[in-house]
CSV table of C-alpha atoms in Angstrom, one decimal:
chain,number,residue,atom,x,y,z
V,1,MET,CA,-14.8,-28.3,-13.3
V,2,ASN,CA,-13.0,-24.4,-14.2
V,3,GLN,CA,-9.4,-24.9,-13.2
V,4,SER,CA,-8.8,-21.3,-13.9
V,5,GLU,CA,-7.1,-19.5,-11.1
V,6,VAL,CA,-10.0,-17.9,-8.2
V,7,GLU,CA,-8.4,-14.5,-7.1
V,8,ILE,CA,-9.3,-13.9,-3.2
V,9,VAL,CA,-9.0,-10.4,-1.5
V,10,ILE,CA,-9.6,-10.7,2.2
V,11,ILE,CA,-10.5,-6.6,3.2
V,12,THR,CA,-9.8,-5.6,6.4
V,13,GLY,CA,-8.0,-3.2,8.8
V,14,MET,CA,-9.0,-0.2,10.7
V,15,SER,CA,-12.8,0.5,11.2
V,16,GLY,CA,-12.7,3.8,8.8
V,17,ALA,CA,-10.0,3.6,7.5
V,18,GLY,CA,-12.3,3.4,4.3
V,19,LYS,CA,-13.0,-0.3,4.1
V,20,THR,CA,-16.7,0.8,2.1
V,21,VAL,CA,-14.5,3.2,-0.2
V,22,ALA,CA,-12.6,-0.7,-0.5
V,23,VAL,CA,-14.9,-3.1,-1.3
V,24,ARG,CA,-17.7,-1.0,-4.2
V,25,SER,CA,-14.0,-0.2,-6.1
V,26,PHE,CA,-13.6,-3.7,-5.9
V,27,GLU,CA,-17.2,-4.2,-7.7
V,28,ASP,CA,-16.2,-1.4,-10.0
V,29,LEU,CA,-13.6,-4.1,-10.9
V,30,GLY,CA,-15.6,-6.8,-11.7
V,31,TYR,CA,-15.7,-9.1,-8.3
V,32,TYR,CA,-18.1,-11.0,-6.6
V,33,CYS,CA,-18.3,-9.0,-3.4
V,34,ILE,CA,-19.4,-9.8,-0.1
V,35,ASP,CA,-19.5,-7.5,3.3
V,36,ASN,CA,-18.9,-8.8,6.8
V,37,LEU,CA,-18.6,-12.2,5.8
V,38,PRO,CA,-17.3,-14.3,9.3
V,39,PRO,CA,-14.1,-15.6,8.8
V,40,VAL,CA,-15.9,-19.4,10.1
V,41,LEU,CA,-17.6,-19.1,6.8
V,42,LEU,CA,-14.4,-18.9,4.7
V,43,PRO,CA,-13.7,-22.3,4.7
V,44,LYS,CA,-17.2,-22.9,3.5
V,45,PHE,CA,-17.5,-20.6,1.2
V,46,ILE,CA,-13.7,-21.7,-0.8
V,47,GLU,CA,-16.0,-24.6,-0.7
V,48,LEU,CA,-19.2,-24.2,-3.0
V,49,ILE,CA,-15.6,-21.7,-5.5
V,50,GLU,CA,-14.1,-25.3,-5.9
V,51,GLY,CA,-17.1,-27.0,-6.4
V,52,GLY,CA,-18.5,-25.3,-9.8
V,53,ILE,CA,-19.1,-21.8,-9.1
V,54,ASP,CA,-16.9,-21.6,-12.5
V,55,LYS,CA,-18.4,-17.7,-13.4
V,56,VAL,CA,-16.7,-17.0,-9.7
V,57,THR,CA,-12.7,-16.1,-11.2
V,58,LYS,CA,-12.5,-12.8,-8.8
V,59,VAL,CA,-13.4,-12.4,-5.2
V,60,ALA,CA,-13.8,-9.5,-2.3
V,61,LEU,CA,-14.4,-10.7,0.9
V,62,VAL,CA,-14.6,-7.6,4.1
V,63,MET,CA,-13.8,-9.4,7.6
V,64,ASP,CA,-13.5,-6.4,10.2
V,65,LEU,CA,-13.7,-6.3,14.4
V,66,ARG,CA,-17.4,-7.6,13.7
V,67,GLY,CA,-16.5,-10.6,13.7
V,68,GLN,CA,-13.6,-10.6,15.7
V,69,SER,CA,-14.6,-14.0,17.6
V,70,PHE,CA,-13.7,-15.8,14.6
V,71,PHE,CA,-10.4,-14.2,13.4
V,72,ASP,CA,-8.3,-17.7,15.0
V,73,GLU,CA,-11.1,-18.7,11.9
V,74,LEU,CA,-9.7,-17.0,9.2
V,75,PHE,CA,-5.7,-17.5,9.5
V,76,LYS,CA,-6.6,-21.6,10.2
V,77,ALA,CA,-8.4,-21.5,7.2
V,78,ILE,CA,-5.5,-19.7,4.4
V,79,ASP,CA,-3.1,-22.1,6.3
V,80,GLU,CA,-4.9,-24.4,5.7
V,81,LEU,CA,-5.5,-23.1,1.7
V,82,ASN,CA,-1.4,-22.3,1.9
V,83,GLU,CA,-0.8,-25.5,2.5
V,84,THR,CA,-3.1,-27.3,-0.8
V,85,PRO,CA,-1.3,-27.3,-3.1
V,86,ALA,CA,-4.0,-28.2,-5.5
V,87,SER,CA,-5.6,-25.6,-4.8
V,88,ARG,CA,-6.3,-23.3,-7.9
V,89,LEU,CA,-7.0,-19.7,-5.5
V,90,LYS,CA,-4.9,-17.5,-4.7
V,91,ILE,CA,-5.5,-15.6,-1.6
V,92,GLN,CA,-4.1,-12.0,-0.6
V,93,ILE,CA,-5.0,-9.7,2.8
V,94,LEU,CA,-5.4,-6.1,1.8
V,95,TYR,CA,-4.8,-4.2,4.6
V,96,LEU,CA,-6.6,-0.3,5.2
V,97,ASP,CA,-5.0,1.5,8.1
V,98,ALA,CA,-4.8,5.5,8.7
V,99,LYS,CA,-3.1,7.5,11.3
V,100,ASP,CA,-5.1,7.9,15.0
V,101,SER,CA,-5.2,11.2,14.7
V,102,LYS,CA,-7.1,11.2,11.6
V,103,LEU,CA,-10.0,8.3,12.5
V,104,VAL,CA,-10.4,10.2,15.7
V,105,GLN,CA,-10.9,12.9,13.3
V,106,ARG,CA,-13.2,10.2,10.4
V,107,TYR,CA,-15.6,9.1,13.9
V,108,LYS,CA,-16.6,12.2,14.5
V,109,GLU,CA,-17.4,13.4,11.3
V,110,THR,CA,-19.4,11.1,11.4
V,111,ARG,CA,-20.6,11.2,14.5
V,112,ARG,CA,-20.5,6.9,14.7
V,113,THR,CA,-19.6,5.2,18.1
V,114,HIS,CA,-16.7,2.8,17.4
V,115,PRO,CA,-17.4,-1.1,18.4
V,116,LEU,CA,-15.0,-1.1,20.5
V,117,ALA,CA,-15.3,2.3,22.6
V,118,LYS,CA,-18.4,0.6,24.8
V,119,GLY,CA,-19.4,4.3,25.4
V,120,GLY,CA,-15.7,5.6,26.0
V,121,LEU,CA,-13.5,8.2,23.9
V,122,PRO,CA,-12.9,7.1,20.7
V,123,LEU,CA,-9.7,6.9,20.7
V,124,GLU,CA,-9.7,4.6,23.7
V,125,GLY,CA,-11.6,1.9,21.2
V,126,ILE,CA,-9.1,2.4,17.9
V,127,GLN,CA,-6.2,1.9,20.2
V,128,LYS,CA,-7.5,-1.2,21.0
V,129,GLU,CA,-8.1,-2.4,17.8
V,130,ARG,CA,-5.0,-2.0,16.4
V,131,ASN,CA,-4.0,-4.4,18.8
V,132,LEU,CA,-6.3,-7.0,18.0
V,133,LEU,CA,-5.2,-6.6,14.4
V,134,GLU,CA,-1.6,-6.8,15.0
V,135,GLU,CA,-1.2,-10.2,13.6
V,136,ILE,CA,-3.3,-9.7,10.4
V,137,LYS,CA,-1.8,-6.7,9.9
V,138,GLY,CA,1.4,-8.8,9.9
V,139,ARG,CA,0.5,-10.8,7.4
V,140,ALA,CA,-1.3,-8.6,4.7
V,141,GLN,CA,0.2,-9.2,1.7
V,142,GLN,CA,-0.8,-4.9,0.8
V,143,ILE,CA,-0.9,-2.5,2.9
V,144,ILE,CA,-2.5,1.2,1.8
V,145,ASP,CA,-2.8,4.0,4.7
V,146,THR,CA,-5.5,6.1,4.3
V,147,THR,CA,-4.7,8.7,6.3
V,148,GLU,CA,-3.9,11.7,3.1
V,149,LEU,CA,-6.3,9.9,1.1
V,150,LYS,CA,-9.6,11.0,0.1
V,151,PRO,CA,-12.4,8.3,-1.0
V,152,LEU,CA,-11.7,9.5,-4.9
V,153,GLN,CA,-8.0,8.7,-4.5
V,154,LEU,CA,-8.6,5.2,-2.6
V,155,ARG,CA,-10.3,4.1,-5.1
V,156,GLU,CA,-8.1,5.5,-7.7
V,157,LYS,CA,-4.8,3.4,-5.9
V,158,ILE,CA,-7.1,-0.3,-5.4
V,159,MET,CA,-8.0,0.4,-9.5
V,160,GLN,CA,-4.1,1.2,-10.3
V,161,ARG,CA,-3.1,-2.3,-8.0
V,162,PHE,CA,-5.9,-4.4,-8.9
V,163,ALA,CA,-5.9,-3.8,-12.5
V,164,ALA,CA,-2.2,-5.3,-12.6
V,165,ASN,CA,-3.1,-7.8,-10.1
V,166,ASP,CA,-5.5,-8.5,-14.1
V,167,ARG,CA,-2.6,-8.8,-16.2
V,168,GLN,CA,-0.9,-10.7,-13.7
V,169,ALA,CA,1.9,-8.2,-13.4
V,170,PHE,CA,4.1,-7.1,-10.6
V,171,ALA,CA,4.3,-3.4,-9.9
V,172,VAL,CA,7.0,-1.2,-8.3
V,173,HIS,CA,5.7,1.8,-6.9
V,174,PHE,CA,8.2,4.7,-6.0
V,175,VAL,CA,7.4,6.8,-3.6
V,176,SER,CA,8.4,10.2,-2.3
V,177,PHE,CA,8.3,11.8,0.6
V,178,GLY,CA,9.5,14.3,3.2
V,179,PHE,CA,11.4,13.0,6.4
V,180,LYS,CA,9.4,16.4,8.4
V,181,TYR,CA,6.4,14.6,7.7
V,182,GLY,CA,7.0,10.9,8.8
V,183,ILE,CA,7.3,7.9,7.1
V,184,PRO,CA,4.6,6.4,4.6
V,185,ILE,CA,3.3,3.4,6.6
V,186,ASP,CA,2.6,1.4,3.6
V,187,ALA,CA,6.3,1.4,2.4
V,188,ASP,CA,7.9,-2.4,2.3
V,189,LEU,CA,10.9,-0.3,2.2
V,190,VAL,CA,12.2,2.8,3.0
V,191,PHE,CA,15.8,4.3,1.6
V,192,ASP,CA,17.0,7.8,3.2
V,193,VAL,CA,18.6,10.1,1.0
V,194,ARG,CA,19.2,13.3,2.7
V,195,PHE,CA,22.9,12.5,3.0
V,196,LEU,CA,22.8,13.7,-1.3
V,197,PRO,CA,23.4,17.5,-1.8
V,198,ASN,CA,20.5,19.1,-1.8
V,199,PRO,CA,19.1,21.5,-3.9
V,200,HIS,CA,17.2,23.4,-1.5
V,201,TYR,CA,20.8,25.9,-0.7
V,202,ILE,CA,21.0,26.7,-4.5
V,203,GLU,CA,18.4,30.0,-4.7
V,204,ASP,CA,17.5,29.0,-8.2
V,205,LEU,CA,16.2,25.3,-7.5
V,206,ARG,CA,15.0,26.3,-4.2
V,207,PRO,CA,11.4,26.5,-5.5
V,208,LYS,CA,11.9,23.8,-8.0
V,209,THR,CA,11.0,20.2,-7.4
V,210,GLY,CA,12.8,17.2,-9.2
V,211,LEU,CA,10.5,16.7,-11.7
V,212,GLN,CA,12.3,19.8,-13.3
V,213,THR,CA,15.1,18.7,-15.4
V,214,GLU,CA,17.0,22.0,-13.6
V,215,VAL,CA,16.7,20.2,-10.0
V,216,SER,CA,16.7,16.2,-11.2
V,217,SER,CA,20.0,16.9,-13.0
V,218,TYR,CA,22.2,18.5,-10.6
V,219,VAL,CA,20.7,15.7,-7.9
V,220,LEU,CA,22.0,13.3,-10.6
V,221,LYS,CA,25.5,14.4,-11.9
V,222,TRP,CA,27.6,14.0,-7.9
V,223,LYS,CA,29.6,11.8,-7.1
V,224,GLU,CA,27.9,9.5,-4.2
V,225,THR,CA,24.8,9.9,-6.3
V,226,LYS,CA,26.1,8.0,-9.2
V,227,GLN,CA,27.4,5.6,-6.4
V,228,PHE,CA,24.0,5.0,-4.5
V,229,VAL,CA,22.5,4.7,-7.8
V,230,GLU,CA,24.2,1.7,-9.1
V,231,LYS,CA,24.4,0.6,-5.0
V,232,LEU,CA,20.6,0.7,-4.6
V,233,THR,CA,20.4,-0.8,-8.5
V,234,ASP,CA,22.5,-3.7,-7.9
V,235,LEU,CA,20.2,-4.2,-4.4
V,236,PHE,CA,16.9,-4.0,-6.9
V,237,ASP,CA,18.0,-6.0,-9.4
V,238,PHE,CA,18.4,-9.0,-6.6
V,239,MET,CA,15.3,-8.4,-4.7
V,240,LEU,CA,12.3,-7.0,-6.8
V,241,PRO,CA,12.3,-10.9,-8.9
V,242,HIS,CA,12.8,-12.4,-5.0
V,243,TYR,CA,9.1,-10.1,-4.4
V,244,LYS,CA,7.9,-11.1,-7.7
V,245,ARG,CA,8.6,-15.1,-7.4
V,246,GLU,CA,7.0,-14.9,-3.5
V,247,GLY,CA,3.5,-13.9,-5.4
V,248,LYS,CA,3.6,-10.6,-3.8
V,249,SER,CA,1.7,-8.0,-6.4
V,250,GLN,CA,2.9,-4.7,-5.6
V,251,VAL,CA,6.3,-3.7,-3.8
V,252,VAL,CA,5.8,0.1,-2.2
V,253,ILE,CA,9.8,1.6,-1.7
V,254,GLY,CA,9.9,5.3,-0.1
V,255,ILE,CA,12.4,7.3,-1.0
V,256,GLY,CA,12.9,10.2,1.4
V,257,CYS,CA,14.7,13.3,1.5
V,258,THR,CA,14.2,15.8,4.3
V,259,GLY,CA,11.1,17.7,2.6
V,260,GLY,CA,10.1,15.6,-0.5
V,261,GLN,CA,10.7,18.5,-2.9
V,262,HIS,CA,13.8,17.4,-4.4
V,263,ARG,CA,16.2,14.7,-4.1
V,264,SER,CA,13.3,12.1,-3.4
V,265,VAL,CA,11.6,13.0,-6.2
V,266,THR,CA,14.4,12.8,-8.6
V,267,LEU,CA,15.5,9.3,-7.8
V,268,ALA,CA,11.4,8.2,-6.9
V,269,GLU,CA,11.5,9.2,-10.5
V,270,TYR,CA,14.8,7.9,-12.2
V,271,PHE,CA,14.6,4.5,-10.6
V,272,CYS,CA,10.7,4.4,-11.6
V,273,ALA,CA,11.8,5.3,-15.2
V,274,HIS,CA,15.0,3.0,-15.4
V,275,TYR,CA,12.4,-0.3,-14.5
V,276,GLU,CA,9.1,0.9,-16.1
V,277,ALA,CA,10.3,-1.3,-18.6
V,278,LYS,CA,10.4,-4.9,-17.1
V,279,TYR,CA,7.6,-4.6,-14.7
V,280,ASN,CA,4.6,-1.7,-14.1
V,281,ALA,CA,6.1,0.7,-12.5
V,282,TYR,CA,4.4,4.3,-11.2
V,283,THR,CA,5.9,7.2,-8.7
V,284,SER,CA,3.9,9.6,-6.2
V,285,HIS,CA,5.1,12.1,-4.8
V,286,ARG,CA,3.5,12.7,-1.6
V,287,ASP,CA,5.1,15.4,-0.2
V,288,ILE,CA,6.5,18.0,-3.2
V,289,ASN,CA,3.8,20.4,-2.9
V,290,LYS,CA,3.8,21.0,0.8
V,291,ARG,CA,6.5,23.3,1.7
V,292,LYS,CA,4.7,25.6,-1.2
V,293,ALA,CA,1.2,25.3,0.6
V,294,SER,CA,2.9,25.8,4.5
V,295,SER,CA,3.7,29.3,3.0
V,296,ARG,CA,0.8,30.5,1.5
């Protein structure tokens, strides 16, 4: 039997959050994909893999509320595998989420009925589902918030995260955001930089962003910024290796200011540049253009 490691990704999450797009993305990455595998059949499927299906090294399994009566079996199977030292399987859970308002909108656009609504309002089914999936979300190694993502953007995010897994790499994703627009729900760590001097009050800098040298130089020149960067670097230097050692493939670090245009963008770019030699480091700036859009 080929003793190479087998990666199994369990795709789950809220109905309407993008599981169909996700499984198609994994197919494009070369994963062997199964949609709606009942959790009770997971141990049998794993037996087949460990019993000689040598060519299968990457598997993606969609499990959702269509198999809700078997969800306890999923936790049992994962726990048993994790307690088996000789297992060559690496299992992680990818949980797809979105805000209730966006899920309701998607159901209305597709004219579909929520599986838990039973003739009622979509929101009622969504809230029931969120409660039922609370435990599995808490056990997920990766969470993606698809509220603001188009299908192509979700596909790109999955490609980015799981292509890194093929290189057996550890990725750090720095996300800038504005607190006025809410905290990213897929962030593992969130840091508030609203106490730093704000370029918004400098007339020449107000329309610019932290991607421009004039703004980043202004943010980084202050004593309190330098102290904060030093302390946060010490914290990251301590935490990130431990996340990697525990098997996390990616850590999402949110850095927020008021509007997500100046300070948070500057620091996200700074830390990405600082760590890109050591990890697969990425940035995304969720709210960088929202102020411009709202002023049109």
